[in-house]
Short mmCIF file of C-alpha atoms in Angstrom, two decimals:
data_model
loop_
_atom_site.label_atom_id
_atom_site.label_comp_id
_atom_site.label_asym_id
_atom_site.label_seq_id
_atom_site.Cartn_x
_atom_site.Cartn_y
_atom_site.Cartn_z
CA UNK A 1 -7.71 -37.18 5.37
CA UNK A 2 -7.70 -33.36 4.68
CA UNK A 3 -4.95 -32.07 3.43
CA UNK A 4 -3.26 -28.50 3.60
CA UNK A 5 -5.21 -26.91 0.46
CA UNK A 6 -8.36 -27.63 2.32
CA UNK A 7 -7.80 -26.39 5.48
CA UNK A 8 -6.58 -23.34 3.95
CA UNK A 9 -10.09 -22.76 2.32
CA UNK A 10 -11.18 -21.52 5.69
CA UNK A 11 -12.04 -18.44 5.76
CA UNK A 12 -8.90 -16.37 7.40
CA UNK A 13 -9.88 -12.80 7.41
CA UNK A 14 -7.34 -10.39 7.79
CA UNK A 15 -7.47 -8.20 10.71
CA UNK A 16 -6.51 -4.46 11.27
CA UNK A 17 -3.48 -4.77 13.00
CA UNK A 18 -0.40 -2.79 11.62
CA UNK A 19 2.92 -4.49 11.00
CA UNK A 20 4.67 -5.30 13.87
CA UNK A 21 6.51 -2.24 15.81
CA UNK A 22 10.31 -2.36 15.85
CA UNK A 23 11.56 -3.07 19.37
CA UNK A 24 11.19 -0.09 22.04
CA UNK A 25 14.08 2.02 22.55
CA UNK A 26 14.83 3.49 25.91
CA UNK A 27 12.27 6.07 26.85
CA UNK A 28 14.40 9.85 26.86
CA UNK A 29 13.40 12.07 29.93
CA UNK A 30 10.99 14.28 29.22
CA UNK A 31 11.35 17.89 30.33
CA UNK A 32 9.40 19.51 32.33
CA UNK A 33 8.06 22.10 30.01
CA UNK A 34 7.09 19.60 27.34
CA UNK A 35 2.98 19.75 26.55
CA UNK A 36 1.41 16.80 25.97
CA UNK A 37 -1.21 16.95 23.53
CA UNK A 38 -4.13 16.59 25.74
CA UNK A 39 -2.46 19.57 27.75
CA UNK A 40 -3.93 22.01 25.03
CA UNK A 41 -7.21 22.47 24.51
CA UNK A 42 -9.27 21.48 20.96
CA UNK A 43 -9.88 24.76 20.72
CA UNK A 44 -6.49 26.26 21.29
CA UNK A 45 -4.08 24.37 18.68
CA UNK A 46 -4.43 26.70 15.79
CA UNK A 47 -3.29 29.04 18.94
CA UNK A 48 -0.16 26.17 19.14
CA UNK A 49 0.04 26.32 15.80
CA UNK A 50 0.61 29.92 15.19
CA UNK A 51 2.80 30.38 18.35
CA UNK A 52 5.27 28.02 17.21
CA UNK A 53 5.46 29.32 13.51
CA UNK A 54 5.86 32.78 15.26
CA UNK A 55 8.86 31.20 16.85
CA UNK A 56 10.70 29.85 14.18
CA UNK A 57 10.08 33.43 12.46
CA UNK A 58 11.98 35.63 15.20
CA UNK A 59 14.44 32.80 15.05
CA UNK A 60 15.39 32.88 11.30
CA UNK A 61 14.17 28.97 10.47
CA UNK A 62 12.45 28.82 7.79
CA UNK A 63 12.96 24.40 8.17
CA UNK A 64 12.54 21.99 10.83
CA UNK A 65 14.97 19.98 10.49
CA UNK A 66 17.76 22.71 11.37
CA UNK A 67 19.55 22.94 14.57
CA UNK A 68 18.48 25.86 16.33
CA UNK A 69 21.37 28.29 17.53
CA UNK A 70 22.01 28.35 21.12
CA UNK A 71 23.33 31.48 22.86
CA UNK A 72 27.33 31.05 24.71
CA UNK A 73 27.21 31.45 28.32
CA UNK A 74 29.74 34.88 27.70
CA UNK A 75 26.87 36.51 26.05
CA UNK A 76 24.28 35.47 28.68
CA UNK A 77 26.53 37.31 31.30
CA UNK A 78 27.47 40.47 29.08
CA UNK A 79 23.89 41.09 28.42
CA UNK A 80 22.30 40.54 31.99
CA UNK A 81 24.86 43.02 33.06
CA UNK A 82 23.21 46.01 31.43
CA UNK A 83 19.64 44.96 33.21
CA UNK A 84 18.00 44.90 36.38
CA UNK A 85 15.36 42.66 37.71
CA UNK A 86 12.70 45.11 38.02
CA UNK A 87 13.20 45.64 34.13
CA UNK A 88 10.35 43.73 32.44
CA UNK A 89 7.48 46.25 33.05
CA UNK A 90 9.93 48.85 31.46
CA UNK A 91 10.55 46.87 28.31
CA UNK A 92 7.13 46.08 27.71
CA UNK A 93 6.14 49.79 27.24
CA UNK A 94 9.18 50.70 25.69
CA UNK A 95 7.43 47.18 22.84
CA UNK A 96 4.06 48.58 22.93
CA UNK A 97 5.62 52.15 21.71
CA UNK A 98 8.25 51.04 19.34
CA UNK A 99 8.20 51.94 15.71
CA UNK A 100 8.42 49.93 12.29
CA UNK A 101 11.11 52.24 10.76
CA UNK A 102 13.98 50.29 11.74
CA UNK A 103 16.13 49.51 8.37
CA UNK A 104 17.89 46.72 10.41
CA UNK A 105 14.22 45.26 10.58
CA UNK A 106 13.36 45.35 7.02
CA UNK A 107 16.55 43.66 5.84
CA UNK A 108 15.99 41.24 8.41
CA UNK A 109 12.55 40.58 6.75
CA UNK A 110 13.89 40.57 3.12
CA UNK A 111 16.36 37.73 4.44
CA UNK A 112 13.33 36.06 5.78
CA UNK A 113 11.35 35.89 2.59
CA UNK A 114 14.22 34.76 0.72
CA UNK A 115 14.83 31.90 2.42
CA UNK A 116 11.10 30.75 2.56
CA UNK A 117 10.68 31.58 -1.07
CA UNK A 118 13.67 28.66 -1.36
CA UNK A 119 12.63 26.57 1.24
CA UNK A 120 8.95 26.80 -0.35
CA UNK A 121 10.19 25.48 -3.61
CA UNK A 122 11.28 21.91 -1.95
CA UNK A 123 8.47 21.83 -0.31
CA UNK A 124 8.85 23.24 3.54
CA UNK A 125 5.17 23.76 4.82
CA UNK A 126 7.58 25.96 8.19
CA UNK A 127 8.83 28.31 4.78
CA UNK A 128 5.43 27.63 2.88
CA UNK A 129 3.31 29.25 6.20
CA UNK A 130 5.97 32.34 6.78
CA UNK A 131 5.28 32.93 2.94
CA UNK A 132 1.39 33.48 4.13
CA UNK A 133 2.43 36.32 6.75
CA UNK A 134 2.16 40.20 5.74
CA UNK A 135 5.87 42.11 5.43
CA UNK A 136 4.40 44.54 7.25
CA UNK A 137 3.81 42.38 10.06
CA UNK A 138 6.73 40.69 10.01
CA UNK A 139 8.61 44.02 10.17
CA UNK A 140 6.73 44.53 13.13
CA UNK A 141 8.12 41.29 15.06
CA UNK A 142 11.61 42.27 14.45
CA UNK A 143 11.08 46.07 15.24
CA UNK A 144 10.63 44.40 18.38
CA UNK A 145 13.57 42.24 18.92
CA UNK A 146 15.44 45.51 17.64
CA UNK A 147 13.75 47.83 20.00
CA UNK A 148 14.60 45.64 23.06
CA UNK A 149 18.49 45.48 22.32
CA UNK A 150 18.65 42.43 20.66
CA UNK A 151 20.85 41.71 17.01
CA UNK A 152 18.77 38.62 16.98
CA UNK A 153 16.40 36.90 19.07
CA UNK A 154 18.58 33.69 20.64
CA UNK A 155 16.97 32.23 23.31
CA UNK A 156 19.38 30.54 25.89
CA UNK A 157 18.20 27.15 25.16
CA UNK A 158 20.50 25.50 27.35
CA UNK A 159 19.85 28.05 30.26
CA UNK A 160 17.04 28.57 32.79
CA UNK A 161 13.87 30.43 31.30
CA UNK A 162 13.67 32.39 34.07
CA UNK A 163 16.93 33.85 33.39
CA UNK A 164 17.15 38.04 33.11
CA UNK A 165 18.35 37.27 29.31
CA UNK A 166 15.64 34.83 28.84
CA UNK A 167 12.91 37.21 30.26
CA UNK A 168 14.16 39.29 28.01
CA UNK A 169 13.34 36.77 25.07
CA UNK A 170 10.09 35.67 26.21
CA UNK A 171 8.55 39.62 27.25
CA UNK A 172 10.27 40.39 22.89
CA UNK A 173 7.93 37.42 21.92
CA UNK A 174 5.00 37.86 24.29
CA UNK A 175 4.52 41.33 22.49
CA UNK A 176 5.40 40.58 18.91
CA UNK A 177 3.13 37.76 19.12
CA UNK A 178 0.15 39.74 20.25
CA UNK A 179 0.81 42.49 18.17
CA UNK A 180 1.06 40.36 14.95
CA UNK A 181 -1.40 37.63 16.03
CA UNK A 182 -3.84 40.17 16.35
CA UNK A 183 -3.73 41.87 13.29
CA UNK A 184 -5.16 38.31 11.91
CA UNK A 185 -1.25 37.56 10.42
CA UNK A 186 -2.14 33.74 11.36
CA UNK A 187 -5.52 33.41 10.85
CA UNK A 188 -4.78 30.36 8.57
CA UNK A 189 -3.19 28.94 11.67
CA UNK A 190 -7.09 29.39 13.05
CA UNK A 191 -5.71 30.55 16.65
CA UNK A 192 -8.31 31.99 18.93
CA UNK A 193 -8.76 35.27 20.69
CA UNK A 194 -9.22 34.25 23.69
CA UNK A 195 -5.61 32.29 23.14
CA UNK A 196 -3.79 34.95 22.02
CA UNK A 197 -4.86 37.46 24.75
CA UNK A 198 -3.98 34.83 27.69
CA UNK A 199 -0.57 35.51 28.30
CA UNK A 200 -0.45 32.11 30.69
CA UNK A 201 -1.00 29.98 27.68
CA UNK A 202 1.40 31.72 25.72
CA UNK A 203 3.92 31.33 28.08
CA UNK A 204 3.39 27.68 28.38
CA UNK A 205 3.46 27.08 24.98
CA UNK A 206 6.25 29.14 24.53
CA UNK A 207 8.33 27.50 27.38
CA UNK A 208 7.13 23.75 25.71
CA UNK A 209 8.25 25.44 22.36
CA UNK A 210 11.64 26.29 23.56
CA UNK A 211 12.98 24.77 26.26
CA UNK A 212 11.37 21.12 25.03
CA UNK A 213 11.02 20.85 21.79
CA UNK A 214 14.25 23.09 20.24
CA UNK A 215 16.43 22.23 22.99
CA UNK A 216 15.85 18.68 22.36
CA UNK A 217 16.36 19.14 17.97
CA UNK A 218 19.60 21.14 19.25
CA UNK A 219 20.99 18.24 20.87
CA UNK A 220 19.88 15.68 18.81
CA UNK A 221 21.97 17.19 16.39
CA UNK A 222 24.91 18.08 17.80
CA UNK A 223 25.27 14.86 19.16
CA UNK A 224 24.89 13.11 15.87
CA UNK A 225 24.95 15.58 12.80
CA UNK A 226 22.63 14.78 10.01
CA UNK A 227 19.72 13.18 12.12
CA UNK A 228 17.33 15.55 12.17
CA UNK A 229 16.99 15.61 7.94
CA UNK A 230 16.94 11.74 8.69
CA UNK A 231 14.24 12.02 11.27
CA UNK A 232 12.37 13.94 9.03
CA UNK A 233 12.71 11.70 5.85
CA UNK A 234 11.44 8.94 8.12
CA UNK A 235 8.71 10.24 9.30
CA UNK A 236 7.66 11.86 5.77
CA UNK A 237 8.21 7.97 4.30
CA UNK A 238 6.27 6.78 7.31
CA UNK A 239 3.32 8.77 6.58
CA UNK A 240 3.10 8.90 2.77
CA UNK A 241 3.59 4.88 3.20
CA UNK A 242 0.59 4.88 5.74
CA UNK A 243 -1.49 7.29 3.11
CA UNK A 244 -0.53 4.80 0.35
CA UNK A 245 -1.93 1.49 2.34
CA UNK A 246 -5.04 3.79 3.25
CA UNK A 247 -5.58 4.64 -0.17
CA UNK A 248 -5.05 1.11 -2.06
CA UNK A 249 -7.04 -0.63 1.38
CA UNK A 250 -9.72 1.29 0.31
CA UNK A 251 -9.90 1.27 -3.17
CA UNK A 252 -9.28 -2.63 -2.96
CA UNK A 253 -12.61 -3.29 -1.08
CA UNK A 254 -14.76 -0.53 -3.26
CA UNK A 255 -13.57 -2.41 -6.00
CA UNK A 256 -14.77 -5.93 -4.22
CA UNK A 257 -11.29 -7.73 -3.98
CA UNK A 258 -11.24 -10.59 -2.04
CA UNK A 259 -10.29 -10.14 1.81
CA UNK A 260 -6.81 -12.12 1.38
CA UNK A 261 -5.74 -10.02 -1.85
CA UNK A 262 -7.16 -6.98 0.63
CA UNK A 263 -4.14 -8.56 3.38
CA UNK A 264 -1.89 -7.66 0.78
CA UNK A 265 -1.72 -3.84 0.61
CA UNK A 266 -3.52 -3.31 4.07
CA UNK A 267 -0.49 -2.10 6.20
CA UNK A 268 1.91 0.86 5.32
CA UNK A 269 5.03 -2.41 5.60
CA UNK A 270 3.23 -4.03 2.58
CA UNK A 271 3.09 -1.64 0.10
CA UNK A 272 6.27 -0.08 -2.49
CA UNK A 273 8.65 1.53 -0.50
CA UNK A 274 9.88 4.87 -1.79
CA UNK A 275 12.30 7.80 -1.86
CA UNK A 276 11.30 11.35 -2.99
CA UNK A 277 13.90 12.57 -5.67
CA UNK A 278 13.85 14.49 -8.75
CA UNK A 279 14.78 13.32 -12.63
CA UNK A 280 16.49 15.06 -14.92
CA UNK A 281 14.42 17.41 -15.69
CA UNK A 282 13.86 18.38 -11.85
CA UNK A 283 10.20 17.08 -12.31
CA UNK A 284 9.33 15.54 -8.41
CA UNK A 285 9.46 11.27 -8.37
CA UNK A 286 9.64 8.86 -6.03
CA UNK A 287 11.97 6.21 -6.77
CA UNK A 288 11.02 2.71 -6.08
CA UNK A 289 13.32 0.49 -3.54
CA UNK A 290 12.52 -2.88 -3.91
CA UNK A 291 11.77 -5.69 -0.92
CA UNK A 292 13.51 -8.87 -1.56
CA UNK A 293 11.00 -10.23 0.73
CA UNK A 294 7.68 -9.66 -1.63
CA UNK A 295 7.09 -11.97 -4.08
CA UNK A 296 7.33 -11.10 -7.99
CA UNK A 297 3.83 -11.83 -8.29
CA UNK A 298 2.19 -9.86 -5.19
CA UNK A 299 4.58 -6.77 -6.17
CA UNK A 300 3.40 -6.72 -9.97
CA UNK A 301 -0.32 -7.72 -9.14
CA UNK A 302 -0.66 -4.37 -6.67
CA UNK A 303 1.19 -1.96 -9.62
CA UNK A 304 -1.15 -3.04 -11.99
CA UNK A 305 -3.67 -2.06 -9.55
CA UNK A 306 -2.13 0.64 -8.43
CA UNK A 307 -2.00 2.03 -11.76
CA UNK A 308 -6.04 1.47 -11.93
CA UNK A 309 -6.85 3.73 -8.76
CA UNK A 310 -4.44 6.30 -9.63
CA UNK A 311 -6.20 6.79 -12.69
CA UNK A 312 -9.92 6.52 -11.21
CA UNK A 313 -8.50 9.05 -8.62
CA UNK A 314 -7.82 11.32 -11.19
CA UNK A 315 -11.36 11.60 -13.03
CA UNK A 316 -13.19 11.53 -9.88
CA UNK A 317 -11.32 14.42 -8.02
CA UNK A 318 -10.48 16.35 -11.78
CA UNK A 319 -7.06 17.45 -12.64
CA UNK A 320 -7.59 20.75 -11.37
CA UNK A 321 -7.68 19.55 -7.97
CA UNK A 322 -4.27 20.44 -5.61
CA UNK A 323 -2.11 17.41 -4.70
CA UNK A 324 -4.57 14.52 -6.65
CA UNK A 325 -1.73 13.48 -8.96
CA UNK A 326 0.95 11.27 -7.40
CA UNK A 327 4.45 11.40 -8.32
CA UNK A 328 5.79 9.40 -11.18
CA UNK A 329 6.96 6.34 -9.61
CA UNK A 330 10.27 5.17 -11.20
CA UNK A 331 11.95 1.73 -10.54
CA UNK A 332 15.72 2.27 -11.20
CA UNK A 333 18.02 -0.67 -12.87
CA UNK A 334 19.30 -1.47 -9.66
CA UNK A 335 17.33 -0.12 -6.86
CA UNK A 336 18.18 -0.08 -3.12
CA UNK A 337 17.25 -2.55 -0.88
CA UNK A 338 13.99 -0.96 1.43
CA UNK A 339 14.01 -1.18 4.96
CA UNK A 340 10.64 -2.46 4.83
CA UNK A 341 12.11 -5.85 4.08
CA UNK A 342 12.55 -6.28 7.30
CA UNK A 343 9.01 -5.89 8.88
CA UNK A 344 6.64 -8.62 9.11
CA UNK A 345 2.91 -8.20 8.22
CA UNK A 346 0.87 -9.54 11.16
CA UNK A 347 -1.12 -11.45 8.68
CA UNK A 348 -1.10 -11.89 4.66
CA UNK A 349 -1.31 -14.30 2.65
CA UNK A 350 1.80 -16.99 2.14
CA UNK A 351 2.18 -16.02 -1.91
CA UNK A 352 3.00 -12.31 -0.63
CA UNK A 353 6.53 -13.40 -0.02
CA UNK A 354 9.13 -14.79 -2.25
CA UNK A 355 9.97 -18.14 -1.62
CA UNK A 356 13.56 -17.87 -1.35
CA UNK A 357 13.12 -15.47 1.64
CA UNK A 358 10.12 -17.43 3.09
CA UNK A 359 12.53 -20.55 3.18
CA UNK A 360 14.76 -18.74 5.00
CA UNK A 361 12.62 -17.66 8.18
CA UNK A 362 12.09 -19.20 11.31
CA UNK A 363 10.07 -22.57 11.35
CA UNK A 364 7.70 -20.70 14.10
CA UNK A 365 7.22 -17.86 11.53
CA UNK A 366 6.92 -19.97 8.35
CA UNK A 367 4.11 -22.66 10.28
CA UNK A 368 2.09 -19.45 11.26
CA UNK A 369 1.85 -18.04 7.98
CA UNK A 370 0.78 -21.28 6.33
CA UNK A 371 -2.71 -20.46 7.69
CA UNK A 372 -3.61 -17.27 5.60
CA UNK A 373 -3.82 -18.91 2.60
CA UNK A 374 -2.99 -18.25 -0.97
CA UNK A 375 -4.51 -14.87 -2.80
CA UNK A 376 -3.57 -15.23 -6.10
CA UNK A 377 -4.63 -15.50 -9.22
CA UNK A 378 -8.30 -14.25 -8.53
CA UNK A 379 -9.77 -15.77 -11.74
CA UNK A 380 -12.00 -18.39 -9.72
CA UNK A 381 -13.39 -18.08 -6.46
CA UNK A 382 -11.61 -19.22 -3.19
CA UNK A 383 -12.51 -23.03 -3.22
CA UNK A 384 -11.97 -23.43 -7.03
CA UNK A 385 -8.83 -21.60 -6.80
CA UNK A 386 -7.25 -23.31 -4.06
CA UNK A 387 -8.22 -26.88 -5.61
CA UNK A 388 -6.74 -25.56 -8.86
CA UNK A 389 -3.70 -23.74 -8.12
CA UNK A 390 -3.08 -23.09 -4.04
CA UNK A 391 -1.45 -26.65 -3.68
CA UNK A 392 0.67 -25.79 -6.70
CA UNK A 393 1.88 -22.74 -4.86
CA UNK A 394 2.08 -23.95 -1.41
CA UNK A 395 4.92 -26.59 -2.84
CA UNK A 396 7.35 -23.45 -2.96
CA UNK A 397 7.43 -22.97 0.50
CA UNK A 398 8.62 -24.88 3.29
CA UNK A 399 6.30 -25.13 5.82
CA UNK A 400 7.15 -27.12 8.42
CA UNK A 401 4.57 -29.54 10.15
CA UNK A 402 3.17 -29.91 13.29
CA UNK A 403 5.26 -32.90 14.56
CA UNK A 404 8.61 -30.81 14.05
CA UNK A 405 6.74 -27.80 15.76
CA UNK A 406 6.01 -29.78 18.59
CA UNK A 407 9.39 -31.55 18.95
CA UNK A 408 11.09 -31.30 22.47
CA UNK A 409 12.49 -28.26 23.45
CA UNK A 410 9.66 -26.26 21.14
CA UNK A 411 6.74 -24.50 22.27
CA UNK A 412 5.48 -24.69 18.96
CA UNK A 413 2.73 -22.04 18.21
CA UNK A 414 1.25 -22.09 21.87
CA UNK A 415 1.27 -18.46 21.68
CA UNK A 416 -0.86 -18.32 18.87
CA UNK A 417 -4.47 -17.37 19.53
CA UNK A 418 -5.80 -20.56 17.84
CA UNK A 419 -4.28 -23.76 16.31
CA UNK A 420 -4.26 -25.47 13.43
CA UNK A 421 -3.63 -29.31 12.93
CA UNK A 422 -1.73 -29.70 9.76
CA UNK A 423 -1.19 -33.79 8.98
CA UNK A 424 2.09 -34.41 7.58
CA UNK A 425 1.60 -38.20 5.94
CA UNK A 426 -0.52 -36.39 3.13
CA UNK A 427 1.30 -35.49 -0.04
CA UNK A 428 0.69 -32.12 -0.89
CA UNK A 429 -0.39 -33.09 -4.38
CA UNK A 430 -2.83 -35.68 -3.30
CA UNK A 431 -6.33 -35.52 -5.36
CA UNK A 432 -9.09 -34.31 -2.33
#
């Protein structure tokens, strides 16, 4: 009879699929002026792009992940009382002639700068963009907002768009925007001509910018303070963990690993989990959280790697290069437990989790991983290494057998795309 370290010699090759998605939370209405992305044109995001930067410079934010102000309904009503409706073809000439003398303007800009040269520092692309915009144009955009009555520009987030003091608003940024987009102040942005000239686009945009995407950051913080910096620590983890599985995936199979040592770095859930910090000597690092659910072995196999194709990185791309070197990775004495502990790869080999925690999963969960195998050490090939040292391995987990899968009152794996018949009367270290 075959026993389970030959039936694990089959080849189980490890698919694409990410780790599994935490459960979906209750979809939040969307408002009606939200864009979705196919809504704008390929050729009109750097047009996005630069409209929204031009909104978070009339507004001061020089960071995402601040709450925008909102305007008090008192002020709403004081101001429309000085206007009429026929008023917006009278403010935009009064724009278009409007000077860039104003003193108020030019310490408005100063403040600006100052808080994007800060921001810039720690690493705010919002502050790091504003940085790449002429003074001179800048002063412009506020000359503006001056010239139409404004102390700021505070957009009643909360309030109708078509309101007289939100008219008001959108004719201030409808002209700063065209004036300064079209002295090429966002080229960088790459927005187009034909964008910036189309005052229907702009309008959208501006509406989506506004009324969908800061009313919603205003309320997300207001009704829980804090969560926008969280958000956006989560989604910077999220996407430097994704970069680091990318990376290591492909330097793995350029350097001709196996495809089960491959399973173990191939999803953003299976690779170090870290926090952006700074040591003592305010030099960036990222300190290392460990996962109680990785084994020993799979964690210090992939940072000895690790360490391999930072350094081939480095003389390929040259030291020169912007952004090739990677923070220094630091594992503290007692590090915090990562939250990637508790995602499961789809599929990876059974020596990629520590025992202890295997032990402790579902029967369903521990049967279904018994199929991918064991991936290391890799200093024999697959059917030598399995008859050498797989069994050995395999007796540290408990992996239950088909019989007590298919007890009564268990489905057993029937939701699995393919079975696998596991005997139980064969010891596991029976010669083959």
């Amino acid at each position: 009879m075959q026993k389970l370290g030959l039936l694990l010699l089959q080849d189980n090759h490890p698919t694409q699929k990410t780790c599994k998605p935490p459960k979906k939370k209750k979809k939040t209405k969307v408002s009606q002026y939200h864009l979705k992305r196919d809504q704008i044109p390929d050729e009109q995001k750097g047009t996005k792009a630069a409209r929204f930067l031009h909104g978070y410079i009339l507004f001061g934010l020089v960071r995402a992940d601040v709450q925008p102000p909102v305007t008090v309904p008192a002020t709403v009503t004081a101001f429309e009382e000085h206007w009429e409706p026929s008023f917006v073809e009278k403010l935009r000439q009064t724009l278009r002639t409007a000077t860039t003398s104003d003193s108020g303007a030019s310490k408005m800009v100063l403040q600006l700068r100052a808080d994007a040269a800060k921001e810039a520092a720690r690493g705010s692309k919002i502050a790091k963009d504003i940085l790449e915009v002429k003074e001179t144009h800048l002063l412009s955009a506020f000359s503006l907002v001056l010239a139409a009555g404004l102390e700021h520009w505070r957009p009643d987030l909360l309030g109708a768009p078509d309101s007289l003091y939100n008219q008001v608003h959108e004719t201030v940024f409808l002209e700063s925007f065209r004036k300064v987009a079209g002295n090429f102040s966002y080229v960088f942005l790459a927005p187009t001509v034909s964008g910036i000239n189309k005052p229907t686009l702009i309008i959208d945009i501006s509406r989506s910018f506004l009324f969908s995407y800061m009313k919603l950051k205003y309320r997300v913080e207001a009704k829980e303070p804090g969560k926008l910096a969280e958000n956006r620590d989560n989604n910077n983890n999220s996407k430097r963990w994704g970069r680091l599985a990318e990376k290591r995936t492909a330097f793995f199979l350029q350097d001709k690993q196996p495809d089960r040592v491959v399973a173990l770095v191939r999803d953003a859930c299976r690779n170090s989990d870290d926090e952006s910090g700074s040591d003592g000597d305010h030099n960036k690092v990222y300190f290392v959280n460990k996962k109680s659910i990785c084994s020993v072995s799979a964690a210090t196999f992939v940072h000895k790697v690790e360490k391999r194709r930072v350094k081939t990185e480095r003389r390929i791309k040259g030291a020169q290069r912007a952004n090739v070197f990677e923070r220094t990775q630091i594992i503290p004495v007692d590090p915090l437990e990562s939250d990637l502990s508790v995602q499961m790869p789809e599929k990876v080999p059974i020596d990629f989790f520590d025992p202890v925690e295997f032990n402790g999963l579902l029967a369903k969960t521990r049967f279904r991983y018994a199929q991918y195998g064991v991936a290391l050490p890799l200093t024999m090939n697959k059917e030598m290494f399995m008859l050498k040292y797989g069994n050995d391995v395999l007796k540290l987990y408990n992996i239950p057998t088909e019989e007590e899968m298919n007890k009564e009152g268990n489905s057993g794996w029937s939701d699995d795309d393919e079975p696998i018949h596991i005997p139980e009367d064969v010891p596991m270290d029976q010669d083959l």
